mmCIF file of C-alpha atoms in Angstrom:
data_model
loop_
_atom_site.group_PDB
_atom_site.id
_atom_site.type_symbol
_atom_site.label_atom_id
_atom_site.label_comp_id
_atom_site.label_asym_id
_atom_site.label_seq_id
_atom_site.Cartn_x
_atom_site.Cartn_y
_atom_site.Cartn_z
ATOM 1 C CA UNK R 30 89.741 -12.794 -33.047
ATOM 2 C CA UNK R 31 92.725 -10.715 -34.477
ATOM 3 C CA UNK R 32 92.200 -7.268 -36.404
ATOM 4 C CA UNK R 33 94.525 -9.487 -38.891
ATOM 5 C CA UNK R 34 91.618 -12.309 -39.350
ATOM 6 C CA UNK R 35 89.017 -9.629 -39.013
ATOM 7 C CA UNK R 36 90.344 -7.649 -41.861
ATOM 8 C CA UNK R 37 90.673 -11.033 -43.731
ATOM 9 C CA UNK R 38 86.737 -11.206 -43.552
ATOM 10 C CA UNK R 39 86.012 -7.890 -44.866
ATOM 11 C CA UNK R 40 88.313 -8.696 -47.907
ATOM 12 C CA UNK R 41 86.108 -11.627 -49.010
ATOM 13 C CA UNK R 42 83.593 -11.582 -51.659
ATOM 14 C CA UNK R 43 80.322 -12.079 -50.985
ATOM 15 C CA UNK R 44 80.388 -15.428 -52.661
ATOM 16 C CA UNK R 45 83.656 -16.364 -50.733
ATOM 17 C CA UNK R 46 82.221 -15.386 -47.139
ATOM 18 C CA UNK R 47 79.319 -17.685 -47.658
ATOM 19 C CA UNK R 48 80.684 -20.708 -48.610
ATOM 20 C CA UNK R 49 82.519 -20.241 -45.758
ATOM 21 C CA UNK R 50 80.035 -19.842 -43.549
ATOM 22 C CA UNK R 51 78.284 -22.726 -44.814
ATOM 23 C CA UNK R 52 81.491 -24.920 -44.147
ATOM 24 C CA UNK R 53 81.132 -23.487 -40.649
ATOM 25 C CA UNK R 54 77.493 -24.830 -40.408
ATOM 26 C CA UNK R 55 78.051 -28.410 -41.647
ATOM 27 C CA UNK R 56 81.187 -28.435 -39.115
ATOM 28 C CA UNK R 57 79.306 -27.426 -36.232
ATOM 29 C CA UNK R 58 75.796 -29.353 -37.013
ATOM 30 C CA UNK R 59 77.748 -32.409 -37.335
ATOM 31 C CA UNK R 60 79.738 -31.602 -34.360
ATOM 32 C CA UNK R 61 83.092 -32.429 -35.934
ATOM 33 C CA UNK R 62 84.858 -30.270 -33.964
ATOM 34 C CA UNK R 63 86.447 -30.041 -30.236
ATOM 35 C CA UNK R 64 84.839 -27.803 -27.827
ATOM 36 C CA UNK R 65 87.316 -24.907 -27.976
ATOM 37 C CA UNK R 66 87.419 -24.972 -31.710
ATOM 38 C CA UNK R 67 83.423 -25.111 -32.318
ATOM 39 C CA UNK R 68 83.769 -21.636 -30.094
ATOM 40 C CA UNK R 69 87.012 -20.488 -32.572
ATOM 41 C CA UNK R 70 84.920 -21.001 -35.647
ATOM 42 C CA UNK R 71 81.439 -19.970 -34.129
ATOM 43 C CA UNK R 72 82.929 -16.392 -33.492
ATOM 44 C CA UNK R 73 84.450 -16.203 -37.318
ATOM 45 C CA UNK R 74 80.607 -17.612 -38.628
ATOM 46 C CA UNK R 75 78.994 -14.221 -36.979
ATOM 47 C CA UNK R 76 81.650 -12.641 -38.526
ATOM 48 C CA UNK R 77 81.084 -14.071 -42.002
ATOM 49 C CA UNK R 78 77.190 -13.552 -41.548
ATOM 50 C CA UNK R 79 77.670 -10.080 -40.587
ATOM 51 C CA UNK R 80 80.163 -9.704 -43.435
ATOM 52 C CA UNK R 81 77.322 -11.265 -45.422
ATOM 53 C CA UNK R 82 74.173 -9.084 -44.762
ATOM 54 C CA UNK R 83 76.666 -6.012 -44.754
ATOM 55 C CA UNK R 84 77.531 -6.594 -48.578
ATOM 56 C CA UNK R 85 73.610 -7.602 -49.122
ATOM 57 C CA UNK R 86 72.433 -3.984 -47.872
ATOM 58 C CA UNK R 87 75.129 -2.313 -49.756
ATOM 59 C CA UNK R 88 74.107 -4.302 -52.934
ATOM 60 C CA UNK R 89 70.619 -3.362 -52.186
ATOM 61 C CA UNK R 90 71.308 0.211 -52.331
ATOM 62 C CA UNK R 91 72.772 0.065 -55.698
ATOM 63 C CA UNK R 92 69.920 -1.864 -57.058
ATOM 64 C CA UNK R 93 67.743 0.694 -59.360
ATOM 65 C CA UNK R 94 64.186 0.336 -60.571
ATOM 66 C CA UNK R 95 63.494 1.399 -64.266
ATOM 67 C CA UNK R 96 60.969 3.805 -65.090
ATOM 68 C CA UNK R 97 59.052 3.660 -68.285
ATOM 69 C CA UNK R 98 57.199 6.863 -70.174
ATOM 70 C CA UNK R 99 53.506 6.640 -71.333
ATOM 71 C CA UNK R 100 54.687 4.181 -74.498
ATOM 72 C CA UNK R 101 56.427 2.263 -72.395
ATOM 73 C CA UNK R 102 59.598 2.829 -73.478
ATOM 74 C CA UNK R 103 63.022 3.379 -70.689
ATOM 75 C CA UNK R 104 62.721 6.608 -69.345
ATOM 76 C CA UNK R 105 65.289 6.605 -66.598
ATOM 77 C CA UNK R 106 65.683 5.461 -63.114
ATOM 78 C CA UNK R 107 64.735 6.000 -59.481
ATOM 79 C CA UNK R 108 65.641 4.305 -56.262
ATOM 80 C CA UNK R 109 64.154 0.675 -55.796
ATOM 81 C CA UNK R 110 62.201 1.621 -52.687
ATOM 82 C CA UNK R 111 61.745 5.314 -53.864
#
């Protein structure tokens, strides 16, 4: 795969790489596709899933968990997993 279609992967949204992917699935479940091409688009599906979990850590990182005072009421934030 070219640095060209790579770099095309990494530019998709999350939503865009898996509906992709999922196109990729159906394709190669229902074997649709010639030989050479079920190879073609099984190398740009682990690209897409890789794309995928990399945007899913990323997102998971940003996630914060509210923290609440005696009263309950907001008193900040702190890391999800802190």
């Amino acid at each position: 795969m070219s640095e060209d279609q790579k770099a095309a992967i990494e530019a998709l949204s999350f939503e865009d790489a898996l509906t992709e992917l999922e196109q990729i699935v159906g394709k190669l479940e229902g074997g649709q596709a010639p030989l050479q091409e079920s190879i073609d688009i099984y190398e740009r599906g682990g690209l897409l899933k890789a794309h995928c979990e990399n945007l899913l850590r990323k997102a998971e990182a940003r996630i914060e968990k509210i923290t609440l005072d005696r009263d309950g009421n907001p008193a900040g934030t702190e890391p999800l997993d802190g």
